[in-house]
Short mmCIF file of C-alpha atoms in Angstrom, two decimals:
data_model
loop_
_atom_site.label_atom_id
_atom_site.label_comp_id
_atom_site.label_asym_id
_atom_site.label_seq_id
_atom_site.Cartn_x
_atom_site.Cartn_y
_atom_site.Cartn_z
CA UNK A 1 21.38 -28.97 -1.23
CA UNK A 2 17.84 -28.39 -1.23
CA UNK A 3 16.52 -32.18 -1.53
CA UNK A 4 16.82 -32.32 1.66
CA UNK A 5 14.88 -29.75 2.79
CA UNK A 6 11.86 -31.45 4.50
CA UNK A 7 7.91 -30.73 3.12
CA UNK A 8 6.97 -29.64 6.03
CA UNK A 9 9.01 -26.62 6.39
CA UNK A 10 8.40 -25.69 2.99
CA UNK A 11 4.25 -26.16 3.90
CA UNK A 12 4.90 -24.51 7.17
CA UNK A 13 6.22 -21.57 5.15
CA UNK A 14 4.28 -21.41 2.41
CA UNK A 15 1.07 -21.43 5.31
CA UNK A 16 2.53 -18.46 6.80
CA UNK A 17 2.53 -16.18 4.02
CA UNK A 18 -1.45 -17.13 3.00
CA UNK A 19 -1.71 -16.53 6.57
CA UNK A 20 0.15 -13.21 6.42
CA UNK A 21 -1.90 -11.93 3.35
CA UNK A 22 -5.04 -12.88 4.43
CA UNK A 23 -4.08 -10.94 7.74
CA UNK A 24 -2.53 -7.88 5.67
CA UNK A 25 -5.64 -7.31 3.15
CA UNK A 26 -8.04 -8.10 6.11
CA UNK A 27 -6.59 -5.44 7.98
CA UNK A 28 -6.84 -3.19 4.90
CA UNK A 29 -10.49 -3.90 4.69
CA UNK A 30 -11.54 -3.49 7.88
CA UNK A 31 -9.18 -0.44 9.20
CA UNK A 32 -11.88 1.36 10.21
CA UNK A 33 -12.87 -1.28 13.31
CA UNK A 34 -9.22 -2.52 13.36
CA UNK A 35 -7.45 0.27 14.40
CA UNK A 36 -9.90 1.77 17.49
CA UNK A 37 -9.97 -2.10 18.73
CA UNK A 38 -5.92 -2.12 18.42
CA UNK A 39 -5.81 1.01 19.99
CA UNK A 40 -8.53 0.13 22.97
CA UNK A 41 -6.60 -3.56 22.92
CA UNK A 42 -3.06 -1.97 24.30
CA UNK A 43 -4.81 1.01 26.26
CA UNK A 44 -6.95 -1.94 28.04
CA UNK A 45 -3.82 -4.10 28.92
CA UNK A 46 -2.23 -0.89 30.79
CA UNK A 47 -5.58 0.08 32.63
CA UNK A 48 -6.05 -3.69 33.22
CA UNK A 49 -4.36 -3.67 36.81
CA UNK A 50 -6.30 -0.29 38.14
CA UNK A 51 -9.50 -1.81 36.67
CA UNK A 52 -8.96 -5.19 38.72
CA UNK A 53 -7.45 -3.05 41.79
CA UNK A 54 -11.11 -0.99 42.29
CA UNK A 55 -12.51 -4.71 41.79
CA UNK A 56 -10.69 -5.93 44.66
CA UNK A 57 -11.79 -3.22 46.87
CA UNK A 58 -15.29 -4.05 46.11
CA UNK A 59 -16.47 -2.23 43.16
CA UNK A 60 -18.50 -3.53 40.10
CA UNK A 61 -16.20 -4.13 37.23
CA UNK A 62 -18.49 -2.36 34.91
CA UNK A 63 -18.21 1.02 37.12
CA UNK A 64 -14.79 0.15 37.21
CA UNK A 65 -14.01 0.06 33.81
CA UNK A 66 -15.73 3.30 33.43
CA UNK A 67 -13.36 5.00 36.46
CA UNK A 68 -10.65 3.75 34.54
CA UNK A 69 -11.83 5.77 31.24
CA UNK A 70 -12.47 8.48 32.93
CA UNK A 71 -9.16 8.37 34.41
CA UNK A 72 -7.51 7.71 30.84
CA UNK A 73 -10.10 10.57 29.35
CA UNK A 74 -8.73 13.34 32.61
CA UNK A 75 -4.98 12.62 31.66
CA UNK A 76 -5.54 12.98 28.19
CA UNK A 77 -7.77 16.05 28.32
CA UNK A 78 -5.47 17.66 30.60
CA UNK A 79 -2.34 16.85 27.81
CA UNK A 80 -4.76 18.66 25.52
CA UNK A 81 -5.35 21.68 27.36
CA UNK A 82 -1.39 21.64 28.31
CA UNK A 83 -0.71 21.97 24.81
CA UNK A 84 -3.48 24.83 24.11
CA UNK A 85 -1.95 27.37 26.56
CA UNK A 86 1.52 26.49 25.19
CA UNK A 87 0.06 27.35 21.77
CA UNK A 88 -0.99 30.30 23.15
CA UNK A 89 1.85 32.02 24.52
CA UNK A 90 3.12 31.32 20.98
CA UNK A 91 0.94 34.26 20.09
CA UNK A 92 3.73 36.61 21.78
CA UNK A 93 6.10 35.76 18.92
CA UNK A 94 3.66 35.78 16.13
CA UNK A 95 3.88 39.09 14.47
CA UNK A 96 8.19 38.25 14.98
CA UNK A 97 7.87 35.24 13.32
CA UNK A 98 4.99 36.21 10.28
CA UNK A 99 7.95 39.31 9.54
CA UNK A 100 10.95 36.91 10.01
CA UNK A 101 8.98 34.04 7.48
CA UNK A 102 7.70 36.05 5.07
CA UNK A 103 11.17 37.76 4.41
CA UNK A 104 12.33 34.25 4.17
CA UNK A 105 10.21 33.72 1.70
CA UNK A 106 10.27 36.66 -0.26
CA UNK A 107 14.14 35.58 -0.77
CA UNK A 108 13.06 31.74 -1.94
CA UNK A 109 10.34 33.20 -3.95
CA UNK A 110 12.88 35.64 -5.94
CA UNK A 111 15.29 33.21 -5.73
CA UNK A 112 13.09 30.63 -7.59
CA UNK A 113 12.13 33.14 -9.84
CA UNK A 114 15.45 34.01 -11.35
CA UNK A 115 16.49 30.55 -11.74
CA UNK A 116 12.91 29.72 -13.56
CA UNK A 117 12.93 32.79 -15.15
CA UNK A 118 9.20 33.21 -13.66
CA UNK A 119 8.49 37.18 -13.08
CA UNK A 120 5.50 36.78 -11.03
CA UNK A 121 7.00 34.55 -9.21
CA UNK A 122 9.47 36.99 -8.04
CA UNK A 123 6.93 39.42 -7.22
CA UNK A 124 5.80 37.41 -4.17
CA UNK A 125 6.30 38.79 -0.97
CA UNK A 126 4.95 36.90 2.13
CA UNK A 127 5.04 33.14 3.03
CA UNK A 128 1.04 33.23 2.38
CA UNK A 129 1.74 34.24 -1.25
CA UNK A 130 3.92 31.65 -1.95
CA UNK A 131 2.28 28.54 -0.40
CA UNK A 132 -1.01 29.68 -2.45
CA UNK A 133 1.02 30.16 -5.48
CA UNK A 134 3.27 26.61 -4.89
CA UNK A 135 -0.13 25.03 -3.83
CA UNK A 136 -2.47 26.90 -6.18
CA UNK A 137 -5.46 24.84 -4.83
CA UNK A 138 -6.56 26.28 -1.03
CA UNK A 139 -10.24 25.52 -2.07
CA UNK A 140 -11.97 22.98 0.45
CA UNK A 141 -9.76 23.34 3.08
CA UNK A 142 -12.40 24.44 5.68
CA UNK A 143 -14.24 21.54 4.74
CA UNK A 144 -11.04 18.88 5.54
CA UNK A 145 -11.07 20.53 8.71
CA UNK A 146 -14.07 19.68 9.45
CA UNK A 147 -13.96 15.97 8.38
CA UNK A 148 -11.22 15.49 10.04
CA UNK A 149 -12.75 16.69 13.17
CA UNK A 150 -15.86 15.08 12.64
CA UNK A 151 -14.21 11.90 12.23
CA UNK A 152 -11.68 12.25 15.69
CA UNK A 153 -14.30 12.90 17.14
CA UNK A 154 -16.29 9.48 15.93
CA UNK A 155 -12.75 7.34 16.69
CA UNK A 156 -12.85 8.69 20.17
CA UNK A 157 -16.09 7.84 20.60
CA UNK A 158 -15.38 4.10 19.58
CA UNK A 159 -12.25 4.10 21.75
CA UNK A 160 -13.67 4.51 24.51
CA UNK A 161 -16.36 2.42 24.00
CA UNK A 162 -13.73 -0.48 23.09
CA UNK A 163 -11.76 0.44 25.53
CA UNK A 164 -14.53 0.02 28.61
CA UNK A 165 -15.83 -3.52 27.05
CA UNK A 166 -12.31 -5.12 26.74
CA UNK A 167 -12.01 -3.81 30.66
CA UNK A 168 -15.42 -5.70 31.24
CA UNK A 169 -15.18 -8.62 29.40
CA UNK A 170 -11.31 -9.16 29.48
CA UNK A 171 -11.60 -12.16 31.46
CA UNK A 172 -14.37 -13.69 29.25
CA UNK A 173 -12.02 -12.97 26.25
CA UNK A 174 -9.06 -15.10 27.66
CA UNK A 175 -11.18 -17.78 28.70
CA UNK A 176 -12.35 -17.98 25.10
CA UNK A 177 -8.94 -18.12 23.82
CA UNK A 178 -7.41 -20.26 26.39
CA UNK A 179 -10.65 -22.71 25.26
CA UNK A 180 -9.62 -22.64 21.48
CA UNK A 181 -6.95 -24.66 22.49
CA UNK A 182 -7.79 -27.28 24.99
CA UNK A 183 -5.24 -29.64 24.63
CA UNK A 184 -2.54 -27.20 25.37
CA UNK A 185 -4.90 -24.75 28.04
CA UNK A 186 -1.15 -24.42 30.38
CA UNK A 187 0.68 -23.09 27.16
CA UNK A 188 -1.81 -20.98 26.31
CA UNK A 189 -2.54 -19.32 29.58
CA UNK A 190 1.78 -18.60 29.37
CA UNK A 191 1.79 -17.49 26.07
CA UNK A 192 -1.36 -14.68 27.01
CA UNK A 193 0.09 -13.93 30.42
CA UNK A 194 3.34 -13.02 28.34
CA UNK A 195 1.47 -11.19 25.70
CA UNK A 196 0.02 -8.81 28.52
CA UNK A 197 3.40 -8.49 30.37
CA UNK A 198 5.47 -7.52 26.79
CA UNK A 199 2.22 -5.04 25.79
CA UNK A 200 2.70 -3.21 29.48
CA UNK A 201 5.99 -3.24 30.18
CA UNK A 202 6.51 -1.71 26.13
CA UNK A 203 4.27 1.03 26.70
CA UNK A 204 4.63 1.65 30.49
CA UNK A 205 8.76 1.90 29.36
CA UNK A 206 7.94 4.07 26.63
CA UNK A 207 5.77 6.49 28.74
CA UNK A 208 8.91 6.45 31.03
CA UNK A 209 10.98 7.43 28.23
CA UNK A 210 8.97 9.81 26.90
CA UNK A 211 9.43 11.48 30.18
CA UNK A 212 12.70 11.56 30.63
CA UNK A 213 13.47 12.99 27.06
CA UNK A 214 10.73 15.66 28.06
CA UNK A 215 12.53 16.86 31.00
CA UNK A 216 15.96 16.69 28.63
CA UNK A 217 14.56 18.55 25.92
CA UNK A 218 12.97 21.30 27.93
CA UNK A 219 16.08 21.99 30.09
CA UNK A 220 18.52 21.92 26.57
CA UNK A 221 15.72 23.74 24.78
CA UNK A 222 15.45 26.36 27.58
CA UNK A 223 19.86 26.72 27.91
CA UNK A 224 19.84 27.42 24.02
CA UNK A 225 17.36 29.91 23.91
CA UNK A 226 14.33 28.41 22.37
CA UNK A 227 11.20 30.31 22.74
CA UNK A 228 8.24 28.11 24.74
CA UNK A 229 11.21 25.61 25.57
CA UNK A 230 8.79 23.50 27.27
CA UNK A 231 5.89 23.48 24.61
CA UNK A 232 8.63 22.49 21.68
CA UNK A 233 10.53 19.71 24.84
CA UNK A 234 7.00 17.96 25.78
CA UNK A 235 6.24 17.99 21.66
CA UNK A 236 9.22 16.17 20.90
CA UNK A 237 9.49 14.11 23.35
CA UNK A 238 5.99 12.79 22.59
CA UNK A 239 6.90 11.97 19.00
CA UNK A 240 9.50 9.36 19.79
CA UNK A 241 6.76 6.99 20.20
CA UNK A 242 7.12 6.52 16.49
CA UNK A 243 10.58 5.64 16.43
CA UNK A 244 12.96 7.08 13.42
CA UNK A 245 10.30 9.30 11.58
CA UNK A 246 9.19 11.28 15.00
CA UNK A 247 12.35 12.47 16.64
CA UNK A 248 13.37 13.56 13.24
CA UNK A 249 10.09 15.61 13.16
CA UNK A 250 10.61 16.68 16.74
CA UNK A 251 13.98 17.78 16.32
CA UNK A 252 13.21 20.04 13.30
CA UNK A 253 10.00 22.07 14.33
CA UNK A 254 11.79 23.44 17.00
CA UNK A 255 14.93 24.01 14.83
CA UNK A 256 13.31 25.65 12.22
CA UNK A 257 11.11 28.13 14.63
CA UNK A 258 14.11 29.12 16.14
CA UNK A 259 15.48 29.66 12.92
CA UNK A 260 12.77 31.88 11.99
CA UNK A 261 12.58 33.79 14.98
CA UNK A 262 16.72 34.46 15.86
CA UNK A 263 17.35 34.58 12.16
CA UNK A 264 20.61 32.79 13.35
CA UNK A 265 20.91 29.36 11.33
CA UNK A 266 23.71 28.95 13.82
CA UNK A 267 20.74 28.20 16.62
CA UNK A 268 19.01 25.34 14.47
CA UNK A 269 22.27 23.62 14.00
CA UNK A 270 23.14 23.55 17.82
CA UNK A 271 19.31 22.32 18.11
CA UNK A 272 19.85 19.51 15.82
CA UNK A 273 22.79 18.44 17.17
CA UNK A 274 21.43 18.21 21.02
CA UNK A 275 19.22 15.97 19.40
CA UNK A 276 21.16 14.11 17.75
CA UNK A 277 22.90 13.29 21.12
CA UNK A 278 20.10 12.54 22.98
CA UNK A 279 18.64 10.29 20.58
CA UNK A 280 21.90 8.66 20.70
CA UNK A 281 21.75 8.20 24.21
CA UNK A 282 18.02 7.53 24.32
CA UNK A 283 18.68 4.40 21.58
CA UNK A 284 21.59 3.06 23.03
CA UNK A 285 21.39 3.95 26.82
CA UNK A 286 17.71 4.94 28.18
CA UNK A 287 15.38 2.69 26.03
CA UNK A 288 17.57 -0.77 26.42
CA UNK A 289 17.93 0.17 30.21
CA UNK A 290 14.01 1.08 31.08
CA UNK A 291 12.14 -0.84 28.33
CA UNK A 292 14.81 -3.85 28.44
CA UNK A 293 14.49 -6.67 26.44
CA UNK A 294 10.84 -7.47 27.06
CA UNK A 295 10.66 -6.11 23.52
CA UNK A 296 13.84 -7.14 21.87
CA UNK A 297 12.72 -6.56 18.05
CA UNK A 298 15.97 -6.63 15.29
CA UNK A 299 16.18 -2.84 14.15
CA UNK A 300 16.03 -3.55 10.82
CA UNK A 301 12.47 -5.27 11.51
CA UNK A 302 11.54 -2.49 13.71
CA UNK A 303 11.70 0.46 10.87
CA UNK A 304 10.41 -2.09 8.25
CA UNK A 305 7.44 -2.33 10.27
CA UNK A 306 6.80 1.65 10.57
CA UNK A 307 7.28 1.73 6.64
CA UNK A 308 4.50 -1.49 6.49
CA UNK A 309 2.57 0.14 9.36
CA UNK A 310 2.16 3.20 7.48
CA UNK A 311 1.52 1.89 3.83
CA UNK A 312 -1.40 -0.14 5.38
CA UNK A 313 -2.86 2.34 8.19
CA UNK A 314 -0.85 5.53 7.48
CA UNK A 315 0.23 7.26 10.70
CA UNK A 316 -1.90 4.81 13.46
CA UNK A 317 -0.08 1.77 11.77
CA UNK A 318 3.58 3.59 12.49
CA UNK A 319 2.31 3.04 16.16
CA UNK A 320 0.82 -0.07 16.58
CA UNK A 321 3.03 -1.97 14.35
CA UNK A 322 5.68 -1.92 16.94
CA UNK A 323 3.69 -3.28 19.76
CA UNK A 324 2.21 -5.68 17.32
CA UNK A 325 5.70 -6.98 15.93
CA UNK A 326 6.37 -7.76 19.53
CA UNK A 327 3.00 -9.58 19.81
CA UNK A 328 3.92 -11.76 17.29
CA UNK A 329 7.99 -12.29 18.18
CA UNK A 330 6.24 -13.94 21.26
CA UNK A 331 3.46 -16.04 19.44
CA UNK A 332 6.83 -17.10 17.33
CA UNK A 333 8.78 -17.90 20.53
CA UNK A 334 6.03 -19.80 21.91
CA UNK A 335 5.62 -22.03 18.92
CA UNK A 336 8.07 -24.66 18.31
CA UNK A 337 7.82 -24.78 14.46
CA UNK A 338 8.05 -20.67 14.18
CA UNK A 339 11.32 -20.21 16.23
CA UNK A 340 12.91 -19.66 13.19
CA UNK A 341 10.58 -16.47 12.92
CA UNK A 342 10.98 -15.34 16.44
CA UNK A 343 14.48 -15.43 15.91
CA UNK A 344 14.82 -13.23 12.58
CA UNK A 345 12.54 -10.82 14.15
CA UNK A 346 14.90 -10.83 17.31
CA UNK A 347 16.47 -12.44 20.15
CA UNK A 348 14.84 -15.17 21.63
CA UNK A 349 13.90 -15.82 25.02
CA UNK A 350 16.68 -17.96 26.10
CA UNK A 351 15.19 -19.64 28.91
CA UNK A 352 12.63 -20.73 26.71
CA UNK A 353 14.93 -21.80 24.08
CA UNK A 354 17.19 -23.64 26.33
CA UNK A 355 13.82 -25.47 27.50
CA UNK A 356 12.53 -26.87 24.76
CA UNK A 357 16.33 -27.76 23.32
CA UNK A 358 16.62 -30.15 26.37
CA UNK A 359 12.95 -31.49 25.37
CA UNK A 360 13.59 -32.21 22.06
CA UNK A 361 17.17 -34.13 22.74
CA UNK A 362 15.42 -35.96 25.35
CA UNK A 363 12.40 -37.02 23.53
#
């Protein structure tokens, strides 16, 4: 069966997973430059269009790319100070929520005891007791604060640095890759003009989503009695950019504060099954409809690469793999010899399929 397989898939295959590893431990290596330029990469593509609209209207690119920033740097700041006065009319149900938790936890802490047979275990009466006991370590935590702080802070900086010289020199960066391959410069110029189109209309699509399941989630969060309805809506909404893992986390932080505060189970159960419907819907109805099939990436591919995402960049990688799997379905279409590829990793562009069928039964 196999003795007829030809040497050149086989070499074509075994090229692709050097070329894979290389590209896997390289990206573990250099994580640290990787991820801001990924980041700066896809946040350049969407500001790409505004950057060359203040061009046309007569302004240099380099105060251009700098407008856009600041544009990207007011939106975000303004998400950021959104989500510090939500946080802050939290305060109103603190001293509810510390009494409702911590005889929560004196019940799990007496429970555990009498099943481990651990007296001062039962003897713990708040939730601050028992995380220090279950923890037993709480020593440095001030200082991971501050690391992490110190280093957001430096990844900010080098995003927007990034982003402003990819807005600059984006046109010198095509030209050098359309130049790597000069005896295919049309194909090249298609397969980078699709690249840009899949990047934007993926993350345009997703900001649209995220908005509509913000709206959703505020209005069901707000009929079901959730305190700061819109705080815990906007939250939740925001983590379905990682698909799977963050509507599971958005679904139960709310669920559990209510929880907490009603002492009702009742009310986290009707949360987490509004979300359950409207990630239904949002999977099978809003994302197909809005982001289309721009990015059509097999499921199966799509949570393997959040699980690879995350072993090699942690959290970032459960982002960009997704946008980066798409990248490479359309490198894969492109390419005669990786169809195969494109085609495990989705569905293929048919057009382009049906195009280069017709060329190789004529030739």
């Amino acid at each position: 069966m196999f003795s007829k397989l030809s040497s050149s898939a086989l070499y074509r295959a075994a090229a692709l997973v050097l070329i894979t590893g290389a590209a896997v431990y390289l990206m573990i290596l250099g994580k640290s430059i990787i991820i801001p330029l990924a980041f700066a990469a896809f946040a350049a593509v969407v500001l790409a269009p505004l950057c060359q609209y203040l061009e046309n209207k007569g302004i240099h690119r380099s105060i251009a790319a700098f407008l856009c920033l600041l544009l990207a740097i007011l939106v975000s700041t303004g998400v950021t100070i959104f989500f510090t006065l939500e946080m802050s009319t939290l305060a109103n149900g603190v001293e509810t929520f510390e009494n409702n938790l911590n005889n929560m936890a004196s019940d799990v802490a007496t429970f555990l005891g009498t099943q481990l047979s651990h007296t001062e275990l039962t003897q713990l009466s708040t939730f601050q007791e028992l995380m220090s006991f279950l923890l037993e370590d709480t020593q440095g935590a001030l200082g991971k604060v501050l690391v992490i702080v110190a280093s957001s802070f430096v990844f900010i900086l080098f995003l927007s640095a990034f982003i402003v010289m990819f807005l600059i020199y984006r046109k010198g960066i095509r030209e050098f890759a359309i130049s790597l391959f000069q005896d295919d410069e049309k194909s090249m110029r298609h397969l980078l003009l699709k690249i840009e189109q899949v990047v934007r209309n993926y993350l345009i699509g997703i900001f649209q989503v995220i908005v509509i399941l913000a709206v959703c989630n505020c209005l069901a969060l707000w009929l079901l009695g959730v305190p700061n309805p819109i705080f815990f809506g906007i939250f939740a909404a925001l983590l379905n950019i990682v698909p799977f893992i963050g509507p599971l986390v958005g679904s139960l932080v709310p669920a559990m504060f209510a929880w907490v505060i009603s002492g009702s189970i009742m009310s986290a159960v009707w949360i987490i099954i509004y979300f359950i419907v409207i990630q239904s819907l949002e999977s099978y109805a809003i994302t197909p409809n809005i982001v289309g099939n721009k990015v059509n990436i097999n499921p199966m591919f799509t949570l393997l690469a959040i699980f690879i995402g995350n072993l090699i960049w942690g959290v970032p990688g459960m982002i960009l793999f997704i946008p980066l799997t798409a990248v490479l379905k359309q490198i894969f279409d492109e390419v005669a010899g990786l169809r195969p590829y494109a085609h495990l990793l989705g569905a293929l562009n048919k057009d382009k399929a049906e195009t280069q069928d017709a060329t190789t039964a004529s030739s």
